[in-house]
mmCIF file of C-alpha atoms in Angstrom:
data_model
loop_
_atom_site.group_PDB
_atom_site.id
_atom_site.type_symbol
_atom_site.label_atom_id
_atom_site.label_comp_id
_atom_site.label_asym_id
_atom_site.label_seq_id
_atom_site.Cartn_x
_atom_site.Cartn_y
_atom_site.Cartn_z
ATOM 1 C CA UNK A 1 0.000 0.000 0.000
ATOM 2 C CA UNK A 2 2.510 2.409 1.103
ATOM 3 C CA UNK A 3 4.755 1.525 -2.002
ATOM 4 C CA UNK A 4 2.101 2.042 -4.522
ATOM 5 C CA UNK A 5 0.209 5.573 -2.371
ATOM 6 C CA UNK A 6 3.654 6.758 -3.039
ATOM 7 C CA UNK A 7 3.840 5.829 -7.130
ATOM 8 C CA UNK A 8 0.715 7.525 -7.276
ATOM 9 C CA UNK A 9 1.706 10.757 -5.255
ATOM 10 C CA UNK A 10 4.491 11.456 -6.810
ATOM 11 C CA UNK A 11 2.854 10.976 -10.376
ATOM 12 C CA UNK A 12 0.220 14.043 -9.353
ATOM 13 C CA UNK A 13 2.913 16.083 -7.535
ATOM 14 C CA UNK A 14 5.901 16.119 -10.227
ATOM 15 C CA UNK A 15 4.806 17.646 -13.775
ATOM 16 C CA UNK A 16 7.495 16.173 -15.551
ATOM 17 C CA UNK A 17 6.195 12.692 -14.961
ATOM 18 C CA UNK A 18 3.097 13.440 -16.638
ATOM 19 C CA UNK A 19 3.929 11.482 -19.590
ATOM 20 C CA UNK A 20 1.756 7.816 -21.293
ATOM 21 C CA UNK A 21 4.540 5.386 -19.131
ATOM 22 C CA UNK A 22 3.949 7.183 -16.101
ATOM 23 C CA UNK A 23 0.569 7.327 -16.313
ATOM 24 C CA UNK A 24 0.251 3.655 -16.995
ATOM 25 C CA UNK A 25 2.600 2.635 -13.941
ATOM 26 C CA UNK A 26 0.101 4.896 -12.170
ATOM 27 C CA UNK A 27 -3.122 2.667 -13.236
ATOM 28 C CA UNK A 28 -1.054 0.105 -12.103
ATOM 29 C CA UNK A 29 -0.460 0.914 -8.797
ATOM 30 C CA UNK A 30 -3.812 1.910 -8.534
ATOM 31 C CA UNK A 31 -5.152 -1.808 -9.734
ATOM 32 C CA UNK A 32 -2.659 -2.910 -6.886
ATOM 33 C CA UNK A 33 -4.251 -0.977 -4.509
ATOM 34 C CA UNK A 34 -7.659 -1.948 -5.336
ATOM 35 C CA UNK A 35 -6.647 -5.475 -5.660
ATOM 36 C CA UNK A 36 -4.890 -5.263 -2.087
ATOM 37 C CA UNK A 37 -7.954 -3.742 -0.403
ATOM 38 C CA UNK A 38 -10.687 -5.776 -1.783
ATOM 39 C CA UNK A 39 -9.889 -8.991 -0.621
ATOM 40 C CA UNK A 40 -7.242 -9.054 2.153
ATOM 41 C CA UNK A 41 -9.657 -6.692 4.856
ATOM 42 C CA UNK A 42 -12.160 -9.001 4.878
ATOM 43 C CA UNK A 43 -9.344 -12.034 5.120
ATOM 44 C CA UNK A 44 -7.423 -10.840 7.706
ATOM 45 C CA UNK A 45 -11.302 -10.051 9.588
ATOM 46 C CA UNK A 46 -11.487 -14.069 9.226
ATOM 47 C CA UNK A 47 -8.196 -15.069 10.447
ATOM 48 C CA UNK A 48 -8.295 -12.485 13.874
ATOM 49 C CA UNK A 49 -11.861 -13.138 14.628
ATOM 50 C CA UNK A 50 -13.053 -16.120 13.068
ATOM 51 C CA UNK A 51 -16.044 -14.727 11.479
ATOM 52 C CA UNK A 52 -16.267 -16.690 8.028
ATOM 53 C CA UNK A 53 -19.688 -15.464 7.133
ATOM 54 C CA UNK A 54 -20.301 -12.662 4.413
ATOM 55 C CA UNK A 55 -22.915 -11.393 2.482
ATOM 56 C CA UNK A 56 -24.666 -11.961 -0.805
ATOM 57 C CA UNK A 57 -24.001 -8.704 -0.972
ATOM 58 C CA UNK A 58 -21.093 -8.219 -0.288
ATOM 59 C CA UNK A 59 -19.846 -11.550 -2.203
ATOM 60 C CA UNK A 60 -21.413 -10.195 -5.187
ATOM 61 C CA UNK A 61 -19.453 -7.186 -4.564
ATOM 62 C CA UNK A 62 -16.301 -8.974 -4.849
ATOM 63 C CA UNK A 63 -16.908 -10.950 -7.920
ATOM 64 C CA UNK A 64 -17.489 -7.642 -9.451
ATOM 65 C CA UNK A 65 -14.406 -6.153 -8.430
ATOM 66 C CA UNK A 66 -12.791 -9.025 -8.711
ATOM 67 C CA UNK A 67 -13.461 -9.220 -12.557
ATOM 68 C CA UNK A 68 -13.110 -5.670 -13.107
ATOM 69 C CA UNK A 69 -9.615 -5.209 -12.109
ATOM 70 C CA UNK A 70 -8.408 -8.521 -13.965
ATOM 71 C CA UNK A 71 -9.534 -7.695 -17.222
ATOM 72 C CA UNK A 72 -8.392 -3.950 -16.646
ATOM 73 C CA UNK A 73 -4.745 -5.168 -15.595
ATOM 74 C CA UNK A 74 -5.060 -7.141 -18.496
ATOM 75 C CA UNK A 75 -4.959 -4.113 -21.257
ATOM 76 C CA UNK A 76 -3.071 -2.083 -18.934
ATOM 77 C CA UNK A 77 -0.164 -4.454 -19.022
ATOM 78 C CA UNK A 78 -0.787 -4.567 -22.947
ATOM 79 C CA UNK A 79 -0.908 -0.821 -23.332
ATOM 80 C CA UNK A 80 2.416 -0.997 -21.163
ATOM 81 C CA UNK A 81 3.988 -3.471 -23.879
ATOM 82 C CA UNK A 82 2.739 -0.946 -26.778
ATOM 83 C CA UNK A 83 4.562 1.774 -24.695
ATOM 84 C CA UNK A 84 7.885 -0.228 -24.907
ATOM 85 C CA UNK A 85 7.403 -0.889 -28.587
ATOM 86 C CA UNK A 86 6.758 2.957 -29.735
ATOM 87 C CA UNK A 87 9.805 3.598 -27.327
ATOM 88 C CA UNK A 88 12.098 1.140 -28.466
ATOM 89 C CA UNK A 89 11.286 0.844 -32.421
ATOM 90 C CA UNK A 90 9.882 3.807 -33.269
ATOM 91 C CA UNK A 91 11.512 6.630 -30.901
ATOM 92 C CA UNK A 92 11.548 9.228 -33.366
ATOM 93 C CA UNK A 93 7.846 9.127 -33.472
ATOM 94 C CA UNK A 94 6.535 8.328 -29.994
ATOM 95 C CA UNK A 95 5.287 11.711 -29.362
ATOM 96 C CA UNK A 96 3.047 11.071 -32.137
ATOM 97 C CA UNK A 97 2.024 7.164 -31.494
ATOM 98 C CA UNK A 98 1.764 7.515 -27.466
ATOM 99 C CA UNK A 99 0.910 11.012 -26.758
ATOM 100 C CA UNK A 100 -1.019 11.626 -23.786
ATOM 101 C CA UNK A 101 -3.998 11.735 -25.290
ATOM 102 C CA UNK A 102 -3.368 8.111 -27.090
ATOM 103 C CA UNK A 103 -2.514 7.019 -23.654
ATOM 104 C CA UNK A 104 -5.526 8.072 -21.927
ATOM 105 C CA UNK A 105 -7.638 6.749 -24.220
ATOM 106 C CA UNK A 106 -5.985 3.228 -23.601
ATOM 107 C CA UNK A 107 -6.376 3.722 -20.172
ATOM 108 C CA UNK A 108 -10.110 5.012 -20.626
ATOM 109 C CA UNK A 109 -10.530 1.966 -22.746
ATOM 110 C CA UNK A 110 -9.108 -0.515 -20.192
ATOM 111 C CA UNK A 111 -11.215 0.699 -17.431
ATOM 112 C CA UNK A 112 -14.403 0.561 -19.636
ATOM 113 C CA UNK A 113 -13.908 -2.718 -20.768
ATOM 114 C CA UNK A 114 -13.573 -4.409 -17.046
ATOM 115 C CA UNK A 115 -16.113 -2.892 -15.697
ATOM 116 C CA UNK A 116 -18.632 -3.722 -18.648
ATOM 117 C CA UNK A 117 -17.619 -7.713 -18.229
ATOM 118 C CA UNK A 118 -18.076 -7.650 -14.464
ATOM 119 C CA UNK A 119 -21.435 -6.354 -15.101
ATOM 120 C CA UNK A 120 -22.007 -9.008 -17.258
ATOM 121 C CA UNK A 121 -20.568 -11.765 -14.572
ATOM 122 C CA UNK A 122 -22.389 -10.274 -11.878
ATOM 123 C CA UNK A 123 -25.709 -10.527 -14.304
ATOM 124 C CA UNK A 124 -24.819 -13.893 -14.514
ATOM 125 C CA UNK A 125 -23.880 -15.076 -11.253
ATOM 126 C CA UNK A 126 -27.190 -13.143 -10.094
ATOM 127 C CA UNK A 127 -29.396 -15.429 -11.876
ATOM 128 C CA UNK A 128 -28.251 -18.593 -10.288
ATOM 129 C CA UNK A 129 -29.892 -20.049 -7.638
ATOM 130 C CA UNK A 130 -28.040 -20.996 -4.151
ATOM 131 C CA UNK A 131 -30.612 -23.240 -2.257
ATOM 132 C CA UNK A 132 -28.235 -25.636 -0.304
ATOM 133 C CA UNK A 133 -24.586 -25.673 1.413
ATOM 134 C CA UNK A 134 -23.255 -22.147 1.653
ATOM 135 C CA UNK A 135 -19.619 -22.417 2.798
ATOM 136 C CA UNK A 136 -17.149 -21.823 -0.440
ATOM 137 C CA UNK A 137 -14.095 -23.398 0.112
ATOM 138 C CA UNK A 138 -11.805 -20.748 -1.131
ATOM 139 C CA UNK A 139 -10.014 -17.254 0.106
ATOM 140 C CA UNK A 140 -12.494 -14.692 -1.029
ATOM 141 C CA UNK A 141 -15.619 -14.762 -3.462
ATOM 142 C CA UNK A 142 -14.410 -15.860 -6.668
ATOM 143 C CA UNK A 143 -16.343 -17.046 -9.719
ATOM 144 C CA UNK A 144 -15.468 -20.525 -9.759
ATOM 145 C CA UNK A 145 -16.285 -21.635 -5.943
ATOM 146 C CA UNK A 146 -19.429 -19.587 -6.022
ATOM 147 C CA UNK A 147 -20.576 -21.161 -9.268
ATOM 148 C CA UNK A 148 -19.766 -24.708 -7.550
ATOM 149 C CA UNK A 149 -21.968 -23.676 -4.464
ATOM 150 C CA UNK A 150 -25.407 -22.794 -7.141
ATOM 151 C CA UNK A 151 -27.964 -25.675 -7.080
ATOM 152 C CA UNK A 152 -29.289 -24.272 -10.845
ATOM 153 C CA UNK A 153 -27.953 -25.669 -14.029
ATOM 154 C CA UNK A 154 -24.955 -23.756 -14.326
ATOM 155 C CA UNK A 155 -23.403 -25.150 -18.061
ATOM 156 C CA UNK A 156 -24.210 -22.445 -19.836
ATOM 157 C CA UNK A 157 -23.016 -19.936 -17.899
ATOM 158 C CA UNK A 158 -19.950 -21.336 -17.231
ATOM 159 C CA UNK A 159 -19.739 -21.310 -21.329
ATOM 160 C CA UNK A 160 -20.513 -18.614 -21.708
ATOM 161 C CA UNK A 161 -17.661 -17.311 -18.761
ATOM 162 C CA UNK A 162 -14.998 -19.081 -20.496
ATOM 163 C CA UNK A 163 -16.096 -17.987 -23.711
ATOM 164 C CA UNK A 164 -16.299 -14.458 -22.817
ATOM 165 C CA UNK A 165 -12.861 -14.578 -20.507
ATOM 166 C CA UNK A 166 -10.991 -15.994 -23.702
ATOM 167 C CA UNK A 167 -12.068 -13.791 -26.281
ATOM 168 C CA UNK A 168 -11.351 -10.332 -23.888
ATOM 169 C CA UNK A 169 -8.204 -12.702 -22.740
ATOM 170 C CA UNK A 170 -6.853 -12.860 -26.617
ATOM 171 C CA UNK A 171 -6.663 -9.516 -27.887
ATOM 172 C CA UNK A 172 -4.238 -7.634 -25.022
ATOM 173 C CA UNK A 173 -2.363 -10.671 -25.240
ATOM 174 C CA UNK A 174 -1.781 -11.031 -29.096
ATOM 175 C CA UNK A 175 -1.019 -7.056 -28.708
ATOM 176 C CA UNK A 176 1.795 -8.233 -25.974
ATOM 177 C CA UNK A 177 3.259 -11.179 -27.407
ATOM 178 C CA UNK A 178 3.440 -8.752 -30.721
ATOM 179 C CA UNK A 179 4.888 -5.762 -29.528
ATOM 180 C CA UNK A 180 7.654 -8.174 -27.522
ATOM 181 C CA UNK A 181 8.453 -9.665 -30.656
ATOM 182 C CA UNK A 182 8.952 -6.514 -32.484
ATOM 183 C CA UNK A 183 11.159 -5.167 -29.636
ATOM 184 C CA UNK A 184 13.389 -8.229 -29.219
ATOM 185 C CA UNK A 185 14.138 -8.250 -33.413
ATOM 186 C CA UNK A 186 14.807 -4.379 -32.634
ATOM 187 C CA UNK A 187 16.887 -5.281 -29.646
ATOM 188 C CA UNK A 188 19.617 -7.681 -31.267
ATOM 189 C CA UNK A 189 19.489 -5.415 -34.211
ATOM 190 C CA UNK A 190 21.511 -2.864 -31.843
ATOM 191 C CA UNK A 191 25.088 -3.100 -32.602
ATOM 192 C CA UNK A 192 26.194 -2.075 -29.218
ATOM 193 C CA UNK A 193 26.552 -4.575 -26.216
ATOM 194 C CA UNK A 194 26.108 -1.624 -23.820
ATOM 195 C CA UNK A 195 22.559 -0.432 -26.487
ATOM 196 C CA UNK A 196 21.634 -4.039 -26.154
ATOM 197 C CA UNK A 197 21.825 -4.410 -22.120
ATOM 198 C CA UNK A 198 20.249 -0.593 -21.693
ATOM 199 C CA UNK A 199 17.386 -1.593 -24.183
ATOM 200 C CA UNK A 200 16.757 -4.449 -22.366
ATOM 201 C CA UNK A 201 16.287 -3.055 -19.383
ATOM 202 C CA UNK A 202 14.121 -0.852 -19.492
ATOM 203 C CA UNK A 203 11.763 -3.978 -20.692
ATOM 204 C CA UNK A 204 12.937 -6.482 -17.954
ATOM 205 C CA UNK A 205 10.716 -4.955 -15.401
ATOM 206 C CA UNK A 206 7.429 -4.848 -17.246
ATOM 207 C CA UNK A 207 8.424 -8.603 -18.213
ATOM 208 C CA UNK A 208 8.754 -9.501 -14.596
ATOM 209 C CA UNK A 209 5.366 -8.257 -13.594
ATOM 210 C CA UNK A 210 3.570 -9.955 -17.168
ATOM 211 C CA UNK A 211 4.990 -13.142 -16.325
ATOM 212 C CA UNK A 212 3.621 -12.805 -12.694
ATOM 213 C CA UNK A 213 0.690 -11.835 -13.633
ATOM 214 C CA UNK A 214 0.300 -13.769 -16.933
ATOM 215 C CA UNK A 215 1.509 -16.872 -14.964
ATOM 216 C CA UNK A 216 -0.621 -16.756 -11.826
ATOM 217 C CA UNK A 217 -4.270 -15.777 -14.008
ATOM 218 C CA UNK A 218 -3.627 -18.711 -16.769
ATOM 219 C CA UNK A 219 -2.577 -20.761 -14.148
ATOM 220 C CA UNK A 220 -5.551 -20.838 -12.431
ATOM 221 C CA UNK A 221 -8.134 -20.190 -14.817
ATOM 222 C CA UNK A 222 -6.905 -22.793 -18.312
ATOM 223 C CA UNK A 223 -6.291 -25.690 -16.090
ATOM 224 C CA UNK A 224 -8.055 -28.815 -17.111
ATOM 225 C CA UNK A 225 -11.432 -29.800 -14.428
ATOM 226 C CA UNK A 226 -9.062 -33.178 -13.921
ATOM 227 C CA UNK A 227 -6.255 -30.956 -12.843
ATOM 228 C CA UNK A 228 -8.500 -28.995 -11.041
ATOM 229 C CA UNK A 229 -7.528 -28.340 -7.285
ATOM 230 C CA UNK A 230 -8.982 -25.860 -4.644
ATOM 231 C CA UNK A 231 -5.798 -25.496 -2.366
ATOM 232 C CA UNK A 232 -3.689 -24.830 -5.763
ATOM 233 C CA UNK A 233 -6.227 -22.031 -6.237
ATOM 234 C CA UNK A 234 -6.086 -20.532 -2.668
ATOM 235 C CA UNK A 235 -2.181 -20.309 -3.507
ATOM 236 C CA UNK A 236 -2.776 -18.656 -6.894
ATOM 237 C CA UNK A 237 -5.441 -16.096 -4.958
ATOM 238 C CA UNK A 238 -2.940 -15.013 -2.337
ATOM 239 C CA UNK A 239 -0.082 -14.148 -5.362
ATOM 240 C CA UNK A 240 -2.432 -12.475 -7.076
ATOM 241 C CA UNK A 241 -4.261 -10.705 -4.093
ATOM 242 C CA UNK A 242 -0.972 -10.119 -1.796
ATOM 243 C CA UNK A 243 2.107 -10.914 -3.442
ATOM 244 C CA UNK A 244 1.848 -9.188 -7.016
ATOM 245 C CA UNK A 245 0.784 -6.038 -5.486
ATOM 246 C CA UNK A 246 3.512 -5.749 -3.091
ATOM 247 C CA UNK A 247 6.066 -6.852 -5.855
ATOM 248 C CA UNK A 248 4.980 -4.283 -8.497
ATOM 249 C CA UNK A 249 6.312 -1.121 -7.107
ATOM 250 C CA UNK A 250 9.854 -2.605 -7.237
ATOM 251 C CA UNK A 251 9.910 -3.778 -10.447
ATOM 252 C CA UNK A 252 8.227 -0.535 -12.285
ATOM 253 C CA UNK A 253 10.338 2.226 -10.333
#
């Protein structure tokens, strides 16, 4: 928290950081922030007094927020890569390809999309029915132990989830995997040693936190229902919820 408050302050205080990769580091520490404060209150509420219970209400809540900052985190990691790419292959024109009007309407664009799919999931999840046990076996309200707990038919929306999650899932990751290929061809291209090892490392921190991030979401999310395991998931939620978060500042500063 304290890490990521500071990212943010010093972004609105200092003028001259008001440029597209500073903004996007500060989306990102704000998606860390939301991400810390969403889940691990109500967590640590559990462990000190033992109160499991939470509300439909509430739960919903979660799932909502839940969804919204994935899929934003998602683009904003993408619009990051893009960054890198203008930077690194085009520099003579990056005023013009990630001005700060390009840049906030990536960030604009991010934001809109998450919230519109957890919207959409929370529709969803709504119209389930929960008539029997109510105790999820996980570390906060996520989509697949709450689906698991509905007594209605629950096939299509689960389709339709995965469907959905894949599609949105695809496109800022095609636009990553892209603009990383670009910049590594652009990278050995540099005749230089010392051009090489400065060019790539100004990408080796935005690398860390994809494959973090990347890593822990596919991880959890693409596995097989055979390979399927709670506990691996409660794992995957705390790295995502506690770890990542607490990780980022270091790697973007």
């Amino acid at each position: 928290m304290v890490g990521n408050v500071l990212a943010i302050t010093l972004f609105c205080w200092d003028l001259n950081l008001h440029s597209p990769m500073y903004m996007l580091l500060c989306n990102m520490s704000t998606l860390d922030i939301y991400f810390t404060t969403m889940i691990l209150p109500k967590l640590l509420d559990i462990c000190l007094t033992g109160n499991k219970a939470i509300s439909y209400r509430g739960c919903i809540t979660q799932v909502f927020f839940f969804v919204v900052l994935i899929v934003t985190e998602y683009f904003i990691l993408a619009a990051m890569a893009y960054d890198r790419y203008v930077a690194i292959c085009l520099p003579l024109r990056y005023s013009y390809y990630m001005s700060l009007r390009v840049c906030s309407w990536m960030v604009c664009s991010s934001w809109s999309v998450g919230a519109l799919e957890g919207v959409l999931y929370v529709a969803l999840i709504s119209s389930c029915k929960f008539c029997g046990s109510n105790e999820m076996n996980h570390l906060f309200c996520d989509l697949k132990p709450l689906i698991k707990l509905s007594c209605s038919d629950t096939h299509t929306i689960e389709t339709v989830i995965l469907g959905l999650g894949s599609i949105v899932g695809f496109v800022p990751s095609v636009m990553t995997l892209l603009s990383y290929v670009f910049i590594i061809s652009a990278i050995l291209n540099i005749p230089s040693k010392e051009g090489r090892n400065k060019a790539f490392s100004t990408c080796s921190s935005h690398l860390t936190v994809i494959v973090l991030f990347y890593g822990t979401i596919l991880g959890m999310y693409m596995r097989t229902k055979s390979s399927y395991s709670m506990d691996q998931d409660k794992v995957f939620a705390v790295l995502y919820a506690a770890a990542i978060p607490m990780l980022n500042p270091s790697f973007t500063a």
